[in-house]
XYZ file of C-alpha atoms in Angstrom:
601
model
C -2.716 20.036 74.056
C -3.014 17.953 70.855
C -2.854 14.214 70.409
C -2.097 12.092 67.379
C -5.748 12.063 66.379
C -6.761 15.487 67.717
C -4.921 18.483 66.154
C -5.798 22.113 66.641
C -7.876 23.858 63.949
C -4.865 25.929 62.843
C -2.574 22.914 62.411
C -5.303 21.038 60.576
C -5.762 23.925 58.143
C -2.021 24.228 57.701
C -1.664 20.508 56.881
C -4.620 20.664 54.478
C -3.042 23.643 52.693
C 0.313 21.842 52.449
C -1.232 18.733 50.945
C -3.255 20.864 48.521
C -0.113 22.714 47.461
C 1.689 19.388 47.105
C -1.045 18.146 44.794
C -0.900 21.280 42.674
C 2.913 21.362 42.435
C 3.108 17.709 41.398
C 0.280 17.647 38.862
C 2.463 18.800 35.975
C 5.453 16.555 36.815
C 3.117 13.548 36.803
C 2.346 14.330 33.186
C 6.065 14.410 32.472
C 6.455 11.045 34.142
C 3.753 9.556 31.910
C 5.520 10.977 28.926
C 8.792 9.411 30.031
C 7.106 6.030 30.434
C 5.680 6.237 26.918
C 9.080 7.154 25.506
C 10.774 4.202 27.188
C 9.173 1.570 24.998
C 11.163 -1.267 23.378
C 12.717 -0.265 20.101
C 12.691 -3.788 18.663
C 10.545 -6.904 18.849
C 12.118 -9.594 21.050
C 11.931 -12.049 18.127
C 14.853 -11.856 15.685
C 13.537 -10.621 12.329
C 15.554 -13.264 10.420
C 15.213 -16.249 12.754
C 15.281 -19.587 10.879
C 12.300 -21.937 10.734
C 14.077 -24.557 12.873
C 15.005 -21.960 15.519
C 11.476 -20.503 15.497
C 9.967 -23.934 16.160
C 12.596 -24.547 18.836
C 11.694 -21.244 20.598
C 7.945 -22.048 20.328
C 8.585 -25.419 21.959
C 10.638 -23.754 24.696
C 7.743 -21.342 25.450
C 5.096 -24.063 25.765
C 7.357 -26.055 28.107
C 7.857 -23.041 30.403
C 5.951 -23.034 33.761
C 3.723 -20.110 32.713
C 3.512 -20.990 29.003
C 0.247 -19.144 28.325
C 1.665 -15.884 29.651
C 4.102 -15.337 26.771
C 1.339 -14.778 24.210
C 3.022 -11.942 22.332
C 6.358 -13.692 21.663
C 4.651 -16.974 20.755
C 2.441 -15.184 18.206
C 5.472 -13.432 16.645
C 7.275 -16.789 16.349
C 4.138 -18.417 14.977
C 3.893 -15.765 12.262
C 7.548 -16.252 11.325
C 7.257 -20.034 11.153
C 4.021 -19.876 9.181
C 5.665 -17.447 6.747
C 8.620 -19.787 6.155
C 6.429 -22.860 5.658
C 4.180 -20.993 3.212
C 7.187 -19.735 1.221
C 8.847 -23.132 1.038
C 5.578 -24.781 -0.069
C 5.273 -22.085 -2.764
C 8.847 -22.878 -3.855
C 7.935 -26.551 -4.206
C 4.826 -25.591 -6.195
C 6.924 -23.431 -8.549
C 9.344 -26.336 -9.109
C 6.411 -28.668 -9.730
C 4.814 -26.345 -12.302
C 8.238 -25.559 -13.908
C 8.669 -29.295 -14.470
C 5.577 -29.138 -16.736
C 2.936 -30.345 -14.257
C -0.585 -28.912 -13.824
C -0.839 -26.580 -10.780
C -4.135 -28.163 -9.699
C -2.414 -31.538 -9.259
C 0.205 -30.163 -6.837
C 0.231 -31.767 -3.418
C 2.919 -31.307 -0.802
C 3.068 -31.656 2.995
C 5.818 -29.548 4.522
C 7.997 -31.721 6.876
C 7.576 -29.164 9.678
C 3.836 -28.589 9.252
C 2.751 -31.325 11.685
C 5.055 -30.098 14.445
C 4.051 -26.473 13.839
C 0.307 -27.295 14.070
C 0.857 -29.347 17.219
C 2.798 -26.506 18.937
C 0.057 -23.983 18.021
C -2.714 -26.219 19.389
C -0.860 -27.003 22.633
C -0.119 -23.303 23.215
C -3.753 -22.377 22.544
C -4.885 -24.784 25.281
C -2.244 -23.504 27.693
C -3.100 -19.883 26.933
C -6.804 -20.541 27.548
C -5.918 -22.144 30.908
C -3.670 -19.200 31.715
C -6.411 -16.712 30.858
C -8.873 -18.465 33.112
C -6.334 -18.501 35.923
C -5.565 -14.827 35.348
C -9.227 -13.909 35.497
C -9.673 -15.760 38.777
C -6.496 -14.254 40.199
C -7.439 -10.748 39.083
C -10.858 -11.109 40.661
C -9.269 -12.069 43.980
C -6.812 -9.174 43.660
C -9.697 -6.758 42.952
C -11.505 -7.817 46.122
C -8.263 -7.528 48.091
C -7.511 -4.004 46.775
C -11.079 -2.859 47.442
C -10.683 -4.103 51.047
C -7.417 -2.109 51.347
C -9.245 1.039 50.168
C -11.959 0.448 52.753
C -9.322 0.114 55.470
C -7.707 3.337 54.254
C -11.063 5.128 54.262
C -11.833 3.868 57.779
C -8.428 5.010 58.947
C -9.291 8.682 58.515
C -13.066 8.500 59.066
C -13.569 6.030 61.897
C -10.167 5.760 63.524
C -10.264 5.066 67.270
C -8.065 6.987 69.741
C -4.682 5.317 70.356
C -4.351 3.857 66.833
C -0.786 4.159 65.541
C -1.564 6.050 62.332
C 2.022 6.008 61.072
C 2.265 2.218 61.368
C -1.241 1.694 59.911
C -0.706 3.899 56.836
C 2.705 2.224 56.236
C 1.106 -1.209 56.319
C -1.687 -0.116 53.943
C 0.706 1.444 51.427
C 3.021 -1.582 51.492
C 0.103 -4.001 51.151
C -1.255 -1.936 48.196
C 2.145 -1.979 46.512
C 2.423 -5.772 46.823
C -1.159 -6.550 45.815
C -1.444 -8.456 42.493
C -2.714 -7.205 39.150
C -6.348 -6.584 38.321
C -8.138 -6.349 34.951
C -7.185 -3.265 32.875
C -10.812 -2.184 32.753
C -10.874 -2.012 36.585
C -7.418 -0.605 37.296
C -7.823 3.078 36.455
C -10.942 3.620 38.572
C -9.509 1.473 41.379
C -6.185 3.326 41.364
C -7.822 6.758 41.299
C -10.065 5.712 44.149
C -7.075 4.595 46.217
C -5.109 7.837 45.699
C -8.224 9.909 46.363
C -8.619 8.350 49.787
C -4.853 8.586 50.377
C -5.056 12.313 49.694
C -8.087 12.576 51.893
C -6.101 10.878 54.620
C -3.372 13.503 54.384
C -5.833 16.423 54.137
C -8.552 15.518 56.592
C -6.998 13.322 59.201
C -5.758 15.028 62.342
C -2.028 14.523 61.705
C 0.458 15.904 64.044
C 3.642 17.491 62.889
C 5.835 14.576 63.963
C 3.868 12.089 61.879
C 3.905 14.346 58.806
C 7.650 14.879 59.096
C 8.218 11.130 59.350
C 6.069 10.576 56.281
C 7.888 13.270 54.297
C 11.287 11.970 55.408
C 10.457 8.394 54.435
C 9.293 9.464 50.969
C 12.285 11.767 50.447
C 14.605 8.876 51.237
C 12.823 6.811 48.545
C 13.227 9.643 46.051
C 16.937 9.896 46.832
C 17.383 6.139 46.263
C 15.588 6.406 42.937
C 17.742 9.420 41.877
C 20.905 7.550 42.884
C 19.966 4.508 40.812
C 19.033 6.743 37.870
C 22.506 8.319 37.982
C 24.056 4.843 37.736
C 21.950 4.183 34.647
C 23.646 7.086 32.845
C 26.723 4.836 32.485
C 24.859 1.610 31.757
C 26.533 0.219 28.590
C 23.325 -1.483 27.346
C 21.092 1.428 26.433
C 17.877 -0.593 26.115
C 18.415 -2.002 29.609
C 18.871 1.538 31.005
C 15.653 2.722 29.317
C 13.646 -0.225 30.627
C 14.845 0.255 34.198
C 14.220 4.026 33.996
C 10.608 3.273 33.134
C 10.384 1.179 36.304
C 11.936 3.990 38.413
C 9.268 6.448 37.158
C 6.612 3.995 38.217
C 8.144 3.789 41.694
C 8.372 7.567 41.910
C 4.734 8.052 41.113
C 3.371 5.248 43.270
C 5.684 5.152 46.339
C 7.701 8.386 46.672
C 4.947 10.963 47.307
C 4.551 13.317 49.108
C 7.669 15.076 50.443
C 8.261 18.411 52.192
C 7.562 21.397 49.948
C 11.208 22.545 49.809
C 12.261 19.220 48.270
C 9.349 18.657 45.870
C 10.441 20.607 42.795
C 14.126 20.178 43.562
C 14.049 16.387 43.641
C 11.670 16.112 40.663
C 13.809 18.451 38.525
C 16.950 16.462 39.404
C 15.251 13.174 38.494
C 13.783 14.639 35.324
C 17.173 16.019 34.210
C 18.844 12.601 34.672
C 15.927 10.954 32.813
C 16.377 13.365 29.926
C 20.096 12.528 29.675
C 19.325 8.795 29.565
C 16.630 9.387 26.936
C 19.156 11.308 24.852
C 21.180 8.071 24.631
C 18.216 6.495 22.846
C 19.343 8.297 19.709
C 22.688 6.475 20.020
C 20.835 3.145 20.138
C 18.669 4.087 17.218
C 21.708 5.191 15.202
C 23.603 1.954 16.012
C 20.628 -0.159 15.071
C 20.054 1.792 11.898
C 23.711 1.485 10.934
C 23.695 -2.259 11.539
C 20.450 -2.701 9.594
C 21.801 -0.726 6.622
C 24.912 -2.938 6.599
C 22.683 -6.037 6.704
C 20.586 -4.623 3.863
C 23.682 -4.134 1.710
C 24.939 -7.641 2.501
C 21.582 -9.190 1.643
C 21.449 -7.288 -1.632
C 24.928 -8.580 -2.499
C 23.727 -12.134 -1.824
C 20.694 -11.562 -4.068
C 22.961 -10.137 -6.809
C 25.299 -13.161 -6.632
C 22.362 -15.617 -6.895
C 21.062 -13.627 -9.871
C 24.516 -13.829 -11.506
C 24.587 -17.605 -11.017
C 21.164 -17.791 -12.709
C 22.568 -16.003 -15.816
C 25.910 -17.714 -16.717
C 27.923 -15.919 -19.425
C 28.762 -19.192 -21.176
C 26.641 -22.198 -21.951
C 26.504 -24.118 -18.616
C 27.064 -27.831 -18.213
C 26.146 -30.319 -15.537
C 29.230 -29.523 -13.403
C 28.420 -25.808 -13.512
C 24.905 -26.388 -12.178
C 26.035 -28.790 -9.483
C 28.559 -26.205 -8.205
C 25.961 -23.437 -8.510
C 23.419 -25.417 -6.513
C 25.897 -25.849 -3.661
C 26.880 -22.173 -3.784
C 23.245 -20.983 -3.746
C 22.520 -23.161 -0.729
C 25.434 -21.484 1.108
C 24.162 -18.034 0.025
C 20.621 -18.886 1.161
C 21.980 -19.898 4.572
C 24.002 -16.657 4.819
C 20.927 -14.608 3.902
C 18.860 -16.174 6.660
C 21.626 -15.778 9.237
C 22.121 -12.074 8.472
C 20.293 -9.774 10.888
C 17.323 -7.487 10.308
C 17.169 -4.681 7.714
C 15.354 -1.315 7.923
C 11.647 -1.982 8.412
C 10.608 0.040 5.334
C 12.808 -2.245 3.162
C 12.197 -5.565 4.904
C 9.265 -6.888 2.822
C 10.732 -5.810 -0.519
C 14.147 -7.289 0.366
C 12.587 -10.645 1.317
C 10.441 -10.688 -1.864
C 13.515 -9.893 -4.021
C 15.349 -12.804 -2.367
C 12.503 -15.260 -2.946
C 11.972 -14.095 -6.544
C 15.676 -14.405 -7.362
C 15.847 -17.829 -5.743
C 12.881 -19.039 -7.731
C 14.358 -17.645 -10.940
C 17.540 -19.633 -10.252
C 15.590 -22.841 -9.658
C 13.530 -22.281 -12.825
C 16.636 -21.771 -15.008
C 18.348 -24.803 -13.425
C 15.225 -26.985 -13.864
C 14.941 -25.888 -17.534
C 18.525 -26.993 -18.139
C 17.913 -30.432 -16.699
C 14.651 -30.745 -18.608
C 16.514 -30.017 -21.843
C 19.271 -32.465 -20.759
C 16.658 -35.136 -20.235
C 15.368 -34.384 -23.718
C 18.784 -34.952 -25.330
C 19.240 -38.150 -23.259
C 15.907 -39.369 -24.527
C 17.085 -38.742 -28.123
C 20.298 -40.711 -27.392
C 18.179 -43.502 -25.900
C 16.078 -43.684 -29.046
C 19.245 -43.890 -31.188
C 20.700 -46.729 -29.092
C 17.427 -48.621 -29.135
C 17.579 -48.537 -32.923
C 21.096 -50.031 -32.788
C 19.876 -52.738 -30.422
C 17.011 -53.624 -32.797
C 19.429 -53.804 -35.723
C 21.789 -56.064 -33.718
C 18.928 -58.365 -32.703
C 17.663 -58.534 -36.297
C 21.109 -59.652 -37.529
C 22.514 -61.680 -34.640
C 21.782 -64.969 -36.443
C 22.917 -63.694 -39.823
C 25.561 -66.060 -41.272
C 26.516 -63.918 -44.244
C 29.847 -63.146 -42.599
C 31.154 -60.724 -45.259
C 28.179 -58.435 -44.602
C 27.336 -59.171 -40.952
C 30.847 -58.872 -39.411
C 31.492 -55.311 -40.702
C 27.904 -54.421 -39.714
C 28.373 -55.447 -36.109
C 31.708 -53.633 -35.913
C 29.992 -50.523 -37.222
C 27.191 -50.936 -34.699
C 29.732 -51.074 -31.852
C 31.490 -47.958 -33.175
C 28.205 -46.036 -33.458
C 27.257 -47.079 -29.937
C 30.381 -45.499 -28.538
C 29.731 -42.216 -30.387
C 26.195 -41.719 -28.999
C 26.069 -39.659 -25.749
C 24.503 -40.319 -22.338
C 21.095 -41.882 -21.838
C 18.925 -41.723 -18.698
C 20.821 -43.418 -15.890
C 17.960 -45.804 -15.127
C 18.280 -47.270 -18.642
C 22.106 -47.387 -18.986
C 22.735 -50.944 -17.760
C 19.574 -52.410 -19.259
C 20.204 -51.291 -22.859
C 23.906 -52.126 -22.633
C 23.129 -55.677 -21.556
C 20.666 -56.060 -24.454
C 23.135 -54.688 -26.968
C 26.045 -56.773 -25.623
C 23.987 -59.968 -25.555
C 22.979 -59.465 -29.194
C 26.614 -58.805 -30.226
C 27.922 -61.774 -28.178
C 25.316 -64.044 -29.734
C 26.477 -63.053 -33.205
C 30.223 -63.343 -32.524
C 29.828 -66.630 -30.606
C 27.919 -68.008 -33.559
C 30.560 -66.661 -35.905
C 33.405 -68.342 -33.982
C 31.471 -71.565 -33.604
C 30.746 -71.742 -37.314
C 34.297 -70.752 -38.211
C 35.598 -74.313 -37.609
C 36.035 -73.848 -33.850
C 36.467 -77.321 -32.543
C 33.880 -78.467 -30.021
C 36.534 -80.885 -28.767
C 38.421 -77.891 -27.436
C 35.342 -76.848 -25.546
C 35.139 -80.250 -23.875
C 38.788 -79.999 -22.989
C 38.137 -76.538 -21.606
C 35.350 -77.914 -19.431
C 37.647 -80.587 -18.063
C 40.372 -78.022 -17.255
C 37.854 -75.698 -15.623
C 36.467 -78.481 -13.522
C 39.989 -79.244 -12.212
C 40.569 -75.562 -11.420
C 37.213 -75.365 -9.593
C 38.150 -78.352 -7.443
C 41.469 -76.664 -6.706
C 39.647 -73.449 -5.672
C 37.404 -75.365 -3.271
C 40.478 -76.524 -1.296
C 41.657 -72.887 -0.624
C 41.616 -71.826 3.015
C 42.529 -68.559 4.795
C 46.137 -69.514 5.478
C 49.098 -67.392 4.464
C 49.519 -67.214 0.682
C 45.871 -67.979 -0.013
C 45.268 -64.616 -1.735
C 48.094 -65.170 -4.216
C 46.773 -68.688 -4.815
C 43.305 -67.320 -5.536
C 44.795 -64.759 -7.947
C 46.647 -67.518 -9.830
C 43.499 -69.689 -9.977
C 41.360 -66.867 -11.385
C 43.999 -65.940 -13.962
C 44.188 -69.574 -15.080
C 40.385 -69.750 -15.289
C 40.201 -66.582 -17.423
C 42.781 -67.983 -19.843
C 40.602 -70.982 -20.634
C 38.100 -70.593 -23.488
C 34.463 -71.567 -23.769
C 32.830 -74.752 -22.593
C 29.944 -76.707 -24.176
C 26.600 -74.942 -23.861
C 25.092 -77.688 -21.647
C 28.081 -77.294 -19.233
C 27.994 -73.540 -18.942
C 26.635 -73.698 -15.336
C 30.215 -74.421 -14.215
C 30.895 -70.678 -14.602
C 28.223 -69.794 -12.040
C 29.518 -72.457 -9.661
C 33.069 -71.059 -9.970
C 31.926 -67.459 -9.306
C 29.936 -68.589 -6.242
C 32.897 -70.511 -4.835
C 35.203 -67.574 -5.607
C 33.004 -65.176 -3.599
C 33.042 -67.571 -0.618
C 36.826 -67.820 -0.664
C 37.219 -64.032 -0.997
C 34.905 -63.524 1.945
C 36.837 -66.107 3.944
C 40.072 -64.149 3.246
C 38.351 -60.788 3.859
C 39.241 -59.196 0.515
C 37.274 -57.610 -2.340
C 37.224 -59.210 -5.815
C 38.460 -55.885 -7.231
C 41.597 -56.143 -5.140
C 42.727 -59.274 -6.993
C 45.584 -58.884 -9.423
C 44.317 -60.655 -12.525
C 46.380 -61.358 -15.587
C 45.637 -62.636 -19.047
C 42.090 -61.157 -19.299
C 40.723 -60.877 -22.806
C 39.630 -57.536 -24.236
C 35.960 -58.424 -23.746
C 36.607 -59.486 -20.148
C 38.457 -56.242 -19.431
C 35.622 -54.200 -21.014
C 33.035 -55.964 -18.844
C 35.114 -55.476 -15.732
C 35.602 -51.779 -16.474
C 31.862 -51.306 -17.047
C 31.009 -52.912 -13.720
C 33.551 -50.749 -11.880
C 32.175 -47.579 -13.550
C 28.678 -48.517 -12.457
C 29.883 -49.119 -8.895
C 31.741 -45.757 -8.883
C 28.596 -43.933 -10.027
C 26.456 -45.569 -7.341
C 29.024 -44.867 -4.607
C 29.348 -41.211 -5.612
C 25.548 -40.852 -5.481
C 25.436 -42.436 -1.980
C 28.173 -40.113 -0.678
C 26.445 -37.010 -2.055
C 23.194 -38.092 -0.438
C 24.824 -38.627 2.946
C 26.620 -35.260 2.778
C 23.391 -33.519 1.811
C 21.735 -35.083 4.860
C 24.456 -33.664 7.102
C 23.722 -30.182 5.697
C 20.365 -30.205 7.514
C 22.258 -30.079 10.879
C 23.739 -26.872 12.200
C 27.546 -27.173 12.529
C 27.671 -30.995 11.968
C 30.713 -32.745 13.421
C 31.986 -36.222 14.287
C 31.700 -35.329 17.988
C 27.900 -35.362 17.648
C 26.935 -38.932 18.626
C 23.888 -38.777 16.308
C 26.145 -38.114 13.313
C 29.132 -40.307 14.154
C 27.898 -43.324 12.166
C 27.111 -41.085 9.162
C 30.611 -39.617 9.112
C 32.131 -43.116 9.444
C 29.985 -44.409 6.568
C 31.099 -41.505 4.354
C 34.777 -42.173 5.154
C 34.372 -45.890 4.351
C 32.564 -45.216 1.079
C 35.201 -42.645 0.027
C 37.994 -45.166 0.733
C 36.143 -47.799 -1.313
C 35.586 -45.233 -4.071
C 39.301 -44.487 -4.243
C 40.089 -48.207 -4.581
C 37.566 -48.568 -7.427
C 39.047 -45.575 -9.247
C 42.565 -46.998 -8.955
C 41.383 -50.363 -10.361
C 39.604 -48.650 -13.244
C 42.715 -46.614 -13.984
C 44.827 -49.781 -14.050
C 42.435 -51.395 -16.557
C 42.343 -48.338 -18.812
C 46.124 -47.908 -18.650
C 46.661 -51.583 -19.405
C 48.664 -52.162 -16.228
């Protein structure tokens, strides 16, 4: 009679032979399993090849805020390389622009706006990764001790087992505990794992197992194999090929670690079935590769088209003007955004494609910068010409040889109009100087041409009465029309004595107060009877305001371009959109007033 721990010599030999055969029959399949695991690697990096700098920094921040931040070392490093690459390229772009503008390379200095955040993220992750590594080492050391204790328990189970021990329950507990034990260092795992399976085989070969126990063990493992095969069959129809390959790799790991051994009649049969399903799933990898390749080729073609269009914009067929370059700048910015949003290209072409894009972009910027440098040169020439006119006007503004001086100043004014643009920063300054010199001359001319100073005194008296009338204006109904009438009357009065000229400043100050009280803009007033000089001054002021407003609107719209999909619904951008709308409305009013002046309405 045999017990659970005391089998006959024949049964023991039989069991040893079966286990030995099991080992032999499954040696080759295990090699196949390893091969399958190697084949089931990821086809692509988890980081998008064309992720933007802003998104890369956002993903880096997300990683360091995760509970186990230091664990995701590979993804963080890939993102770090991408972000570093972008920052380096953009700094190089700035350097090219700096040098193209005629500056010495050694004087270049530029801090990328994202550099500080990038450095902070890298430093924080380094600290978290170091902490994670220390924790891992401690955890792995504990797991190593735990697994070595499991092996000792397994060894004792077949060498020093006492009668009455439930071997089936004990081996189940050991195998389950081994499966759930944590990771150990890679340098320890292979020896540790081999040691465990050695003693597990020894258990099956040398321990006095009875037939009932062996059948239960075989049945349990066969059931596991059948579950694995069933799940593998489901993966044949998994629409996401990469997901199917990843899970198949996990199933092979389960097969090798938890589904051995089984009865001899099922060993080859189950393995062949599982291997055949695995091969079918692996065949689908070619579909994934083909789809990825097709998509990457399409992306490559699209990116080359973008590069070609930027190159075309850099080489206009006709001589470009300011409007051309402003439109081209906006178009290139759109193209640059499209390029960065387009997915990855074939790996062999990736670096060359990126370099072609950067080279073409820099060529565009160089050509554009050269245009504006030449434009600045012509504006400087115009400035020099106008400065000469100013000097001539100043030299002759007190000239009383009217037959010579009057035609001279008229010629100076005509020449001024013919000269082109000057640098914007100088426009108002030189115009004021030229106008003051001309006004000085013509005022002197009128004064010396028997203009009665008595009229000037009378003018002062009339203006004083009008000023007093203006001071009584309130915000009641009809006040705006009254203000319009007062300003028209004021404009129709001539000069006042030089020592009384401060009345003009007092009138303008009072006028602004009354306009503010009635909540209207001075440009909205309907003025009549303005002289030609007054109209010219008013038109110049409006043009200057239009230019400033347009510059402010462009600046605000450019700021919005830094946001992805900007809209009024975004509370951070609401005030900006409202400001743009208000400025555009004001701009339209200014343009209508200017048109009215020019048209003589």
